[in-house]
Coordinates of C-alpha atoms and ligand atoms in Angstrom, one line a residue:
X286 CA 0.0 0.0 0.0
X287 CA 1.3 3.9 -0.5
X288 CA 0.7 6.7 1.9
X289 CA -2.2 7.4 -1.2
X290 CA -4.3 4.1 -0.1
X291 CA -7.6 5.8 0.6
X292 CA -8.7 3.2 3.2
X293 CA -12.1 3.5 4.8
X294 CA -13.6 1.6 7.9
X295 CA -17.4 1.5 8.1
X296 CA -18.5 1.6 12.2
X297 CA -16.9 3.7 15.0
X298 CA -17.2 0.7 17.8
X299 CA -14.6 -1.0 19.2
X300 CA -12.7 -2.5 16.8
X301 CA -13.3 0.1 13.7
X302 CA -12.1 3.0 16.3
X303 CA -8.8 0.8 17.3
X304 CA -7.8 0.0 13.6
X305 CA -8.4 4.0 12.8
X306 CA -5.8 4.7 15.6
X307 CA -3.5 2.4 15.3
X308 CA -3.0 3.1 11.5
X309 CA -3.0 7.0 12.2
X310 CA -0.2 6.2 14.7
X311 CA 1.3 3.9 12.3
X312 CA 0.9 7.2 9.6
X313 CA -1.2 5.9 7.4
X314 CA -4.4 7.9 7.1
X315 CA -8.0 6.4 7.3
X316 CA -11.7 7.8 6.8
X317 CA -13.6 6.2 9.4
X318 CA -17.1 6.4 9.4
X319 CA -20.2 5.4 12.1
X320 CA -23.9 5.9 12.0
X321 CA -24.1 6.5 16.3
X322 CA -24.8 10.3 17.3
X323 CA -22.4 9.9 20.4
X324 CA -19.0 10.1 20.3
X325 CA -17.5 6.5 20.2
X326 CA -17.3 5.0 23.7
X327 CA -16.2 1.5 25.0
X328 CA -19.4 -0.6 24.7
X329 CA -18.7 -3.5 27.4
X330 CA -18.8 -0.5 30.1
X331 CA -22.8 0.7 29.1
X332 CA -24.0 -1.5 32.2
X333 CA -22.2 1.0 34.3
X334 CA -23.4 3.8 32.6
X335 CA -26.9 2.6 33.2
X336 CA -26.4 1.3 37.0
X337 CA -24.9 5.0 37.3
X338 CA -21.9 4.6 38.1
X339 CA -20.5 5.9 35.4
X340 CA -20.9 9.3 33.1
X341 CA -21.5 8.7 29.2
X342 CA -18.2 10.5 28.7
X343 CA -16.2 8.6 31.3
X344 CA -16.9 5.5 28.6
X345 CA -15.4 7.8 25.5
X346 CA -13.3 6.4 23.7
X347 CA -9.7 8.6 23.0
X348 CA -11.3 8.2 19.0
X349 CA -9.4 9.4 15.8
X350 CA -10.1 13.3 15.0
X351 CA -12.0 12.5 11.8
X352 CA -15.4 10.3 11.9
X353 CA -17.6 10.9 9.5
X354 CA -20.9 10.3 10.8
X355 CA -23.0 8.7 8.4
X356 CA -24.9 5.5 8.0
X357 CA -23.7 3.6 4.8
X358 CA -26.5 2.1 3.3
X359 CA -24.4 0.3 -0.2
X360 CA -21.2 -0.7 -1.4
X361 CA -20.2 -0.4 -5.1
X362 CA -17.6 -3.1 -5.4
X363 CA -16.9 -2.0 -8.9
X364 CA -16.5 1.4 -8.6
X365 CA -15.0 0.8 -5.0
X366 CA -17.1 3.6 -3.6
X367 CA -19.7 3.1 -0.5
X368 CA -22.9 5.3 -0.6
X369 CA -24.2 6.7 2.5
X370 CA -27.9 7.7 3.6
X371 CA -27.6 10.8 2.7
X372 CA -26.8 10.1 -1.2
X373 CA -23.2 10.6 -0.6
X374 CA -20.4 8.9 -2.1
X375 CA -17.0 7.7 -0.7
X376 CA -14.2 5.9 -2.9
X377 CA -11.9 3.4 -1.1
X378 CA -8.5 1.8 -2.2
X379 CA -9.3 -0.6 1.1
X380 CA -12.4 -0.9 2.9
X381 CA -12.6 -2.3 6.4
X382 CA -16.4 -3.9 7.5
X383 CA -16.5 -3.4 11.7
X384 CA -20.1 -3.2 11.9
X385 CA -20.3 -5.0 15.2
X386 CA -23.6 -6.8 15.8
X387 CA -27.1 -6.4 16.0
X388 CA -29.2 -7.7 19.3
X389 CA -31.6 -10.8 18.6
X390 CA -35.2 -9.4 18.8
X391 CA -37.0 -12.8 20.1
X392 CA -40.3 -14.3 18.0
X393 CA -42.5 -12.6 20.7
X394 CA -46.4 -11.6 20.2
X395 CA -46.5 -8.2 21.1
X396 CA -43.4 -7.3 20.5
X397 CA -43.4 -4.7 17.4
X398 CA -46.0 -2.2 17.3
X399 CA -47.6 -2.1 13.6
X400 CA -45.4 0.5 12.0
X401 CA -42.3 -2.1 13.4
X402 CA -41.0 -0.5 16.2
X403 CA -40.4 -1.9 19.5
X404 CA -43.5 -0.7 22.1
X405 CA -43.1 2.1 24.8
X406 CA -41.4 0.5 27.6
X407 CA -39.5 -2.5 26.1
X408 CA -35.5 -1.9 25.6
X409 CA -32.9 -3.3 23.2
X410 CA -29.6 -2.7 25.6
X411 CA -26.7 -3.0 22.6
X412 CA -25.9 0.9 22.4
X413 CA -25.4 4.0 23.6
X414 CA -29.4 5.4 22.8
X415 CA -30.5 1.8 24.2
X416 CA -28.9 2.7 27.9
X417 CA -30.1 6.1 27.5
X418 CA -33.4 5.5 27.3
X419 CA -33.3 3.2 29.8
X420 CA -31.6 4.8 32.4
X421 CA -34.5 7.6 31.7
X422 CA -37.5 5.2 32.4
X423 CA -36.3 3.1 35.2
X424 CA -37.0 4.5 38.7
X425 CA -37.2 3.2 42.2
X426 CA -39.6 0.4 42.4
X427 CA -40.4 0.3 38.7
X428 CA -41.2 -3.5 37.6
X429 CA -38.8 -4.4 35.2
X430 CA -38.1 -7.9 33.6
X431 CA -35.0 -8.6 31.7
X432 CA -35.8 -11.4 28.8
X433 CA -32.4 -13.4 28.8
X434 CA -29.8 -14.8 31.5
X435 CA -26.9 -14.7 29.6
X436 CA -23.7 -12.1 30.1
X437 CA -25.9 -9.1 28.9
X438 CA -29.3 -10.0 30.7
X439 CA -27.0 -10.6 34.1
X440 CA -24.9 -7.3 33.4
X441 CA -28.7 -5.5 32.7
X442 CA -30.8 -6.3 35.8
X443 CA -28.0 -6.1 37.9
X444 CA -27.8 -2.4 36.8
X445 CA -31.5 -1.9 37.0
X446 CA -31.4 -3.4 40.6
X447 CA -29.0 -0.9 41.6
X448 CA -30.8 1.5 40.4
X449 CA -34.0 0.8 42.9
X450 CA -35.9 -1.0 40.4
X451 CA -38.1 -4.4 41.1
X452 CA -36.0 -6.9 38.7
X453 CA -37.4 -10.1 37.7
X454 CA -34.7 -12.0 35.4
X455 CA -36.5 -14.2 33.0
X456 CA -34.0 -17.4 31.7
X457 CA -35.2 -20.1 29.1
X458 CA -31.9 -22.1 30.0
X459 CA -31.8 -24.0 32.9
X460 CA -29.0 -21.8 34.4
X461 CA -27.6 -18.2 34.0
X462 CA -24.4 -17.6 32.0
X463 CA -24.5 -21.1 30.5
X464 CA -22.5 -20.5 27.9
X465 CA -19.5 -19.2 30.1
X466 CA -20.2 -20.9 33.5
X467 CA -20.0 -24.1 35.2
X468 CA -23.1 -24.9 37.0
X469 CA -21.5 -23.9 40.5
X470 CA -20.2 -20.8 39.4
X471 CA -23.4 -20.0 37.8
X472 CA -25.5 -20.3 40.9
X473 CA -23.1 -17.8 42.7
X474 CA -24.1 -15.3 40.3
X475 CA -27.3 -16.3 40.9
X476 CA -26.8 -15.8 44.4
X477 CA -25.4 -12.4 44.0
X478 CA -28.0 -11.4 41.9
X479 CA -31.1 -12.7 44.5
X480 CA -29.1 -10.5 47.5
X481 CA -29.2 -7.5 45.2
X482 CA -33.7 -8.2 45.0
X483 CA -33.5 -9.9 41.8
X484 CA -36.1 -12.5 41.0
X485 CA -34.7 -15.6 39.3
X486 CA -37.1 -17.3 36.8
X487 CA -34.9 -20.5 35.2
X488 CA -36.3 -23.0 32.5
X489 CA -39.1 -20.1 31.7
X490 CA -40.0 -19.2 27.9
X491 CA -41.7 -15.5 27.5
X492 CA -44.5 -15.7 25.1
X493 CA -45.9 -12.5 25.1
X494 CA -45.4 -9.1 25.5
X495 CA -48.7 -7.2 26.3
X496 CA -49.4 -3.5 25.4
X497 CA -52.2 -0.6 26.1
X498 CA -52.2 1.9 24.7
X499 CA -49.0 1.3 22.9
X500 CA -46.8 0.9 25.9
X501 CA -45.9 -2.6 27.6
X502 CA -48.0 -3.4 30.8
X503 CA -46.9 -7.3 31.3
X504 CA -45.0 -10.4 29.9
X505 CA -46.7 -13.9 30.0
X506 CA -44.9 -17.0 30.1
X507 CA -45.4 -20.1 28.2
X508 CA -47.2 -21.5 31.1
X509 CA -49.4 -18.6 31.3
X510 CA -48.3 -16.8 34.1
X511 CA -47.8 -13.2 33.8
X512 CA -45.4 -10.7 35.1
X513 CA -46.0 -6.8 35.7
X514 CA -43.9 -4.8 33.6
X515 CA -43.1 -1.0 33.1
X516 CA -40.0 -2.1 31.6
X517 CA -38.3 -4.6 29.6
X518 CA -35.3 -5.6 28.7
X519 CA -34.1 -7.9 25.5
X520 CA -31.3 -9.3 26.1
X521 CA -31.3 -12.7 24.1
X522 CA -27.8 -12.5 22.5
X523 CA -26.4 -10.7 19.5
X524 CA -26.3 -11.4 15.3
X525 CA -23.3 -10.2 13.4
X526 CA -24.5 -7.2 11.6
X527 CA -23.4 -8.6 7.9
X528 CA -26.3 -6.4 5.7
X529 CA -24.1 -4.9 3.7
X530 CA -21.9 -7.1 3.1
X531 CA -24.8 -9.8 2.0
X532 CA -26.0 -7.4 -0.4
X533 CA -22.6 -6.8 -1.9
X534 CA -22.4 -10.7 -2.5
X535 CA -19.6 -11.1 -0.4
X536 CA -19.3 -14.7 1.1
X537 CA -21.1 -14.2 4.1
X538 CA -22.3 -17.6 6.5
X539 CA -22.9 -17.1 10.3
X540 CA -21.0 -14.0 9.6
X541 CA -18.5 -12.1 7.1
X542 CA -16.3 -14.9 6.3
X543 CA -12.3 -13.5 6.8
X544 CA -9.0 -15.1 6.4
X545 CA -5.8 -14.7 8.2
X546 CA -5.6 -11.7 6.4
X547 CA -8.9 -10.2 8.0
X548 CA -9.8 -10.3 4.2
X549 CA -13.6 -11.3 2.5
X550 CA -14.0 -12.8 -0.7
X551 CA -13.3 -9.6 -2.2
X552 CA -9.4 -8.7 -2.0
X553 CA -10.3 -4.7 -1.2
X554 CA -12.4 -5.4 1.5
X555 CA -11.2 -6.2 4.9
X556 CA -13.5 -6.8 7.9
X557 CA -13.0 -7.2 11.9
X558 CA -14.8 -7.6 15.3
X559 CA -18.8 -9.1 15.7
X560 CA -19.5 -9.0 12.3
X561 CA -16.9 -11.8 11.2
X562 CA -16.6 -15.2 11.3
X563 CA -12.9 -16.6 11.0
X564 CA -12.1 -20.0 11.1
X565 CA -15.4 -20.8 11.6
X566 CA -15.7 -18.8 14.9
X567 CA -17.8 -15.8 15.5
X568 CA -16.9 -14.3 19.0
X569 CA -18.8 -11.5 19.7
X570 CA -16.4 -10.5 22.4
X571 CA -14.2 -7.3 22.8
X572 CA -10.6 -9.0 22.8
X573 CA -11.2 -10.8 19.5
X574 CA -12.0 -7.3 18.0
X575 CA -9.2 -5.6 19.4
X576 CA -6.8 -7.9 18.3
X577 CA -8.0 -8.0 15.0
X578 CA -8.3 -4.1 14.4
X579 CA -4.1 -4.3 15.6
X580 CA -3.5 -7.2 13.2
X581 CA -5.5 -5.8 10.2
X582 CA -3.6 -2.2 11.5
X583 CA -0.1 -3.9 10.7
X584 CA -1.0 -5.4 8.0
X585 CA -2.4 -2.4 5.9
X586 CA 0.5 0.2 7.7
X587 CA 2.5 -2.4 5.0
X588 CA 3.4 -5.4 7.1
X589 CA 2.8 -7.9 4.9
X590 CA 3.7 -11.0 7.3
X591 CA 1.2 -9.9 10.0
X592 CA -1.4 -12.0 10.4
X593 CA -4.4 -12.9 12.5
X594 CA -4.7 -16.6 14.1
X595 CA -7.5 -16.8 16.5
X596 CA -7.9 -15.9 20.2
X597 CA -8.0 -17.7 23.0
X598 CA -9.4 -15.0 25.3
X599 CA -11.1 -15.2 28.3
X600 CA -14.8 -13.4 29.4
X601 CA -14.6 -11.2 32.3
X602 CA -17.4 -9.5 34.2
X603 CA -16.3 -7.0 36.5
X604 CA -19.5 -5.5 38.4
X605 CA -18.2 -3.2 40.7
X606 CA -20.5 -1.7 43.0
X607 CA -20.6 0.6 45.7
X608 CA -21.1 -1.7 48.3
X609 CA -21.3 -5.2 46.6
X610 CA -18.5 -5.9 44.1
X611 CA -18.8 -8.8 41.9
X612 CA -16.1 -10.4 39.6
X613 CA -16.0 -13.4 37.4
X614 CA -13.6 -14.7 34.8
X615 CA -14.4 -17.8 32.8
X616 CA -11.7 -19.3 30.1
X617 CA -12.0 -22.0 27.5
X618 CA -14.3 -25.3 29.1
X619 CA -15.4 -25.2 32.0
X620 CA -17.0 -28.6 32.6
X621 CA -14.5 -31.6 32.7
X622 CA -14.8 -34.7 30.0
X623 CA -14.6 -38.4 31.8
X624 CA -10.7 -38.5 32.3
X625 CA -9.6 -35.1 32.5
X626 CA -8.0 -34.1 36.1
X627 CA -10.5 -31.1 37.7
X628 CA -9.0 -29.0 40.9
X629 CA -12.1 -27.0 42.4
X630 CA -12.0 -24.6 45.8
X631 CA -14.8 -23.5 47.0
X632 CA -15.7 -21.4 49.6
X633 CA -19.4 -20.9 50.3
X634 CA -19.0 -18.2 53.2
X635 CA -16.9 -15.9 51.1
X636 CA -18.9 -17.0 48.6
X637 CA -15.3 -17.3 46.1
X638 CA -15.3 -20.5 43.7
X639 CA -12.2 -21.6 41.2
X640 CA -11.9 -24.9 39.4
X641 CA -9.6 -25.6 36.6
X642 CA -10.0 -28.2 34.3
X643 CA -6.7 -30.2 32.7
X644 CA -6.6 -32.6 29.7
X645 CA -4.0 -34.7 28.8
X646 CA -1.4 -32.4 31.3
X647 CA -2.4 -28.9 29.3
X648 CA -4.9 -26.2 30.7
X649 CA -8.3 -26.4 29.2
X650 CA -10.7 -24.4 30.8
X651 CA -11.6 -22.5 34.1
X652 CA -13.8 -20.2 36.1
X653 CA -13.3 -18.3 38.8
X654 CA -15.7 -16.2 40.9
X655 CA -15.0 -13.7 43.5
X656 CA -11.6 -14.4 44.1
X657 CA -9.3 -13.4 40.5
X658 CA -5.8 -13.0 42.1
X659 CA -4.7 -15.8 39.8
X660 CA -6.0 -14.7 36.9
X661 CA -3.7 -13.4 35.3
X662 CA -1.3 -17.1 35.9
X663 CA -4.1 -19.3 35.2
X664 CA -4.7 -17.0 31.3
X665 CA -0.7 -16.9 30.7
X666 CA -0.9 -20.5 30.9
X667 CA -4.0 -21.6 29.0
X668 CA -2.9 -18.9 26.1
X669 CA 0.0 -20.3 25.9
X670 CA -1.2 -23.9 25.7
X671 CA 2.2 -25.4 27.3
X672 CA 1.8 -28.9 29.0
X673 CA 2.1 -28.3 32.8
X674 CA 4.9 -30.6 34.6
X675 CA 3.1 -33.7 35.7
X676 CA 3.6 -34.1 39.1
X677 CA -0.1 -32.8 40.0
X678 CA 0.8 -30.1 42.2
X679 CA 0.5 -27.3 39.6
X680 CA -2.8 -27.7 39.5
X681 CA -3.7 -26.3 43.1
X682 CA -0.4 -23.8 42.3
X683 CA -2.5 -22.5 39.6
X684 CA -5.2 -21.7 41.4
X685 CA -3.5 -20.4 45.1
X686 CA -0.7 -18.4 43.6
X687 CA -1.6 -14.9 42.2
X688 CA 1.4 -15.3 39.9
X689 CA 2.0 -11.5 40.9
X690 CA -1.4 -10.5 38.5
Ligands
FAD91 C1 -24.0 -4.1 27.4 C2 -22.8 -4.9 26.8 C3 -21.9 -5.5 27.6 C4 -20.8 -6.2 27.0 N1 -19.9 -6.7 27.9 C5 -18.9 -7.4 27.4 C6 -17.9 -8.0 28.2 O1 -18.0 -7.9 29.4 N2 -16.8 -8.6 27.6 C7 -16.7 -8.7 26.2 O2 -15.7 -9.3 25.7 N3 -17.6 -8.2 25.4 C8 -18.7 -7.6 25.9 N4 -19.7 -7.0 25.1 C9 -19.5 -7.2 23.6 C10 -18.6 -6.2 23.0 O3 -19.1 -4.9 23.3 C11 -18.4 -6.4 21.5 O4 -17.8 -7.6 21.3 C12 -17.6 -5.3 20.8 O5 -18.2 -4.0 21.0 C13 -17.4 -5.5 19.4 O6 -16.8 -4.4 18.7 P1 -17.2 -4.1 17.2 O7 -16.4 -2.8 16.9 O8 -17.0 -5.3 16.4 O9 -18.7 -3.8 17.2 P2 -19.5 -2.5 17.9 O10 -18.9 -2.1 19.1 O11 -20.9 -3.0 17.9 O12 -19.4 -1.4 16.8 C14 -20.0 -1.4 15.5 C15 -20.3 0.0 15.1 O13 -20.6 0.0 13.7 C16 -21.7 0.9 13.5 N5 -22.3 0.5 12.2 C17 -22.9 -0.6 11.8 N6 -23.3 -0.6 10.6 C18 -23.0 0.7 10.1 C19 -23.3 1.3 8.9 N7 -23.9 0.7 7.9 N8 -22.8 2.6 8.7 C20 -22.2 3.2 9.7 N9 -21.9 2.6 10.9 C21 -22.4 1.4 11.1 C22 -22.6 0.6 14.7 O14 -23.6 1.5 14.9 C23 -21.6 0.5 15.8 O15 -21.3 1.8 16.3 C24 -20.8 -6.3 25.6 C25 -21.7 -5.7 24.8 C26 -22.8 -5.0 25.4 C27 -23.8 -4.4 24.5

């Protein structure tokens, strides 16, 4: 590439902000563009916006001088130009896809009002407007139910709880966080969510979303039984955002399909974070994003070995209140197969957990709740996927030593 390359990155979220950064740092100019009003922020903290902890600018993020706010609605792959809503044109050497994800609106009756919006009341919680609008409509002692147990719905009512509101957390899995969690760790944050007020509904389907008047009044299970609602929350998981590219016939499956390069099916177009699907995996997870905006970053600054392999990153939820912190980190697989070797600690008073779980002498998987000194130990040595010595005692090492993290 010369310093002429026009290169253009469609969304301002996480990764499309990073790549602009690092390749303005690495001198090599970029026209980034995003369709948000706010000035690009750090999504993973919005739960603390909206528990109020935090400002909206305390979340900024330190973003590239130029963003051209704009929603792109086409790409012309032959004239290498996208067109933006508001009939513009912009011509790209490179163009970058980091258009992040959408949330999954559930098959609910009730749920979109005839001219297809959602109804007064019920809350999307993916962006900045979402937690806005939220944060305007919940107050003490409003009834709120948050549809989803999963990292989002646990971050979401634990927000609304602290802000005074009467949280009933709806779960059509048998547990919360089952995708991350181990069954004991999971009923800690099940625990920690009951001593905040929350209501815990597992194994329930919502069916139903009633309105008046065009704004929500209750949600009714599958058995019937119906909840009070002035507010709530969706929070069943996220789709890669992969329009545009679909209509630009780019190869496009669960998401926009990218090689080591970060590259589609069409050599001049790059794309990173949600909206991909590399190696068959779509993440949906911050570090992923990040470290494919600094790959793709080094790659089109001219480094042409630079690649990007996969990550092995672990989730994190950090809930830090006022008077009830909360943290979690789960890596990898966190229920054992017969034959693997599984340490576990436990400590119900405290109410701390940590298991790891080893296969054939190499880390595999772990989750630890309310006690992350050795964090830090326990991802060096998963990351790096190096067989532990074999004398068993590294195991419990692993999980007692903070490894200075
Ligand atoms: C409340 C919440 C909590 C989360 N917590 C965690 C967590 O604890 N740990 C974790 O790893 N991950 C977490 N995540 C997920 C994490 O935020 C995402 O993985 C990350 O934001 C992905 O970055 P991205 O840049 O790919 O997408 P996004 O951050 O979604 O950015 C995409 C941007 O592109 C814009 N865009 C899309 N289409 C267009 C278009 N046509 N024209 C212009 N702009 C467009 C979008 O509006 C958006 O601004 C959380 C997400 C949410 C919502």
């Amino acid at each position: 590439m010369t310093s002429n390359t026009r290169v253009v990155v469609i969304g301002a979220g996480l990764a499309g902000v990073r790549l602009a950064r690092r390749l303005g740092e690495l001198g090599t100019p970029v026209t980034l563009v995003g369709d948000e009003e706010h000035r690009p922020y750090n999504r993973v903290l919005l739960a603390e916006v909206l528990a109020g902890r935090y400002s909206p600018d305390v979340i900024a993020l330190p973003a590239p001088a130029e963003l051209t706010r704009a929603r792109v609605t086409g790409i012309d792959r032959e004239a290498r130009t996208v067109e933006c809503a508001d009939g513009s044109k912009i011509a790209y050497d490179r163009l970058v896809l980091a258009t992040g994800s959408n949330p999954v609106l559930p098959p609910l009756r009730g749920l979109f009002t005839p001219d297809h919006v959602l109804p007064e009341g019920v809350h999307a919680f993916r962006t900045m407007d979402d937690c806005l609008g939220l944060s305007k409509a919940v107050r003490p002692g409003a009834k709120a139910v948050v549809i989803g147990g999963g990292l989002l719905g646990v971050s979401a009512a634990r927000a609304l709880a602290q802000r005074g509101a009467q949280v009933v957390l709806a779960q059509q899995g048998e547990r919360l966080m089952e995708r991350q969690l181990d069954p004991s760790a999971s009923k800690l944050v099940q625990r920690h969510l009951k001593d905040l007020g929350v209501e815990i509904h597992t194994e329930c389907r919502v069916r139903d979303v009633r309105c008046v008047g065009g704004a929500v009044r209750s949600v009714e299970m599958a058995d019937g039984y119906a909840l009070d609602a002035d507010l709530v929350v969706l929070a069943c998981g996220v789709h890669p955002r992969v329009g545009l590219a679909q209509v630009a016939g780019l190869d496009v499956r669960k998401g926009i399909v990218v090689d080591d390069e970060l590259r589609t099916s069409d050599p001049h177009i790059h794309a990173i974070g949600d909206c991909v699907q590399h190696a068959g995996t779509v993440y949906g997870l911050a570090t992923p994003a990040l470290e494919q905006a600094d790959a793709l970053a080094e790659l089109l600054a001219g480094d042409l070995t630079a690649r990007y392999t996969g990550t092995r990153s672990l989730t994190r939820l950090t809930l830090t209140g006022h008077d009830s912190p909360f943290d979690l980190a789960a890596f990898g697989e966190t229920e054992a197969l017969p034959g693997d070797d599984v340490v576990q600690l436990a400590d119900a008073t405290r109410g701390t957990y940590r298991k790891v779980v080893v296969r054939d002498d190499r880390l595999v998987g772990g989750v630890l709740v309310g006690e992350l000194g050795t964090v830090g130990a326990l991802a060096r040595a998963w990351e790096g996927a190096e067989p532990l010595p074999s004398d068993g005692g590294p195991l419990l090492h692993l999980l007692t030593n903070d490894g200075g993290s």
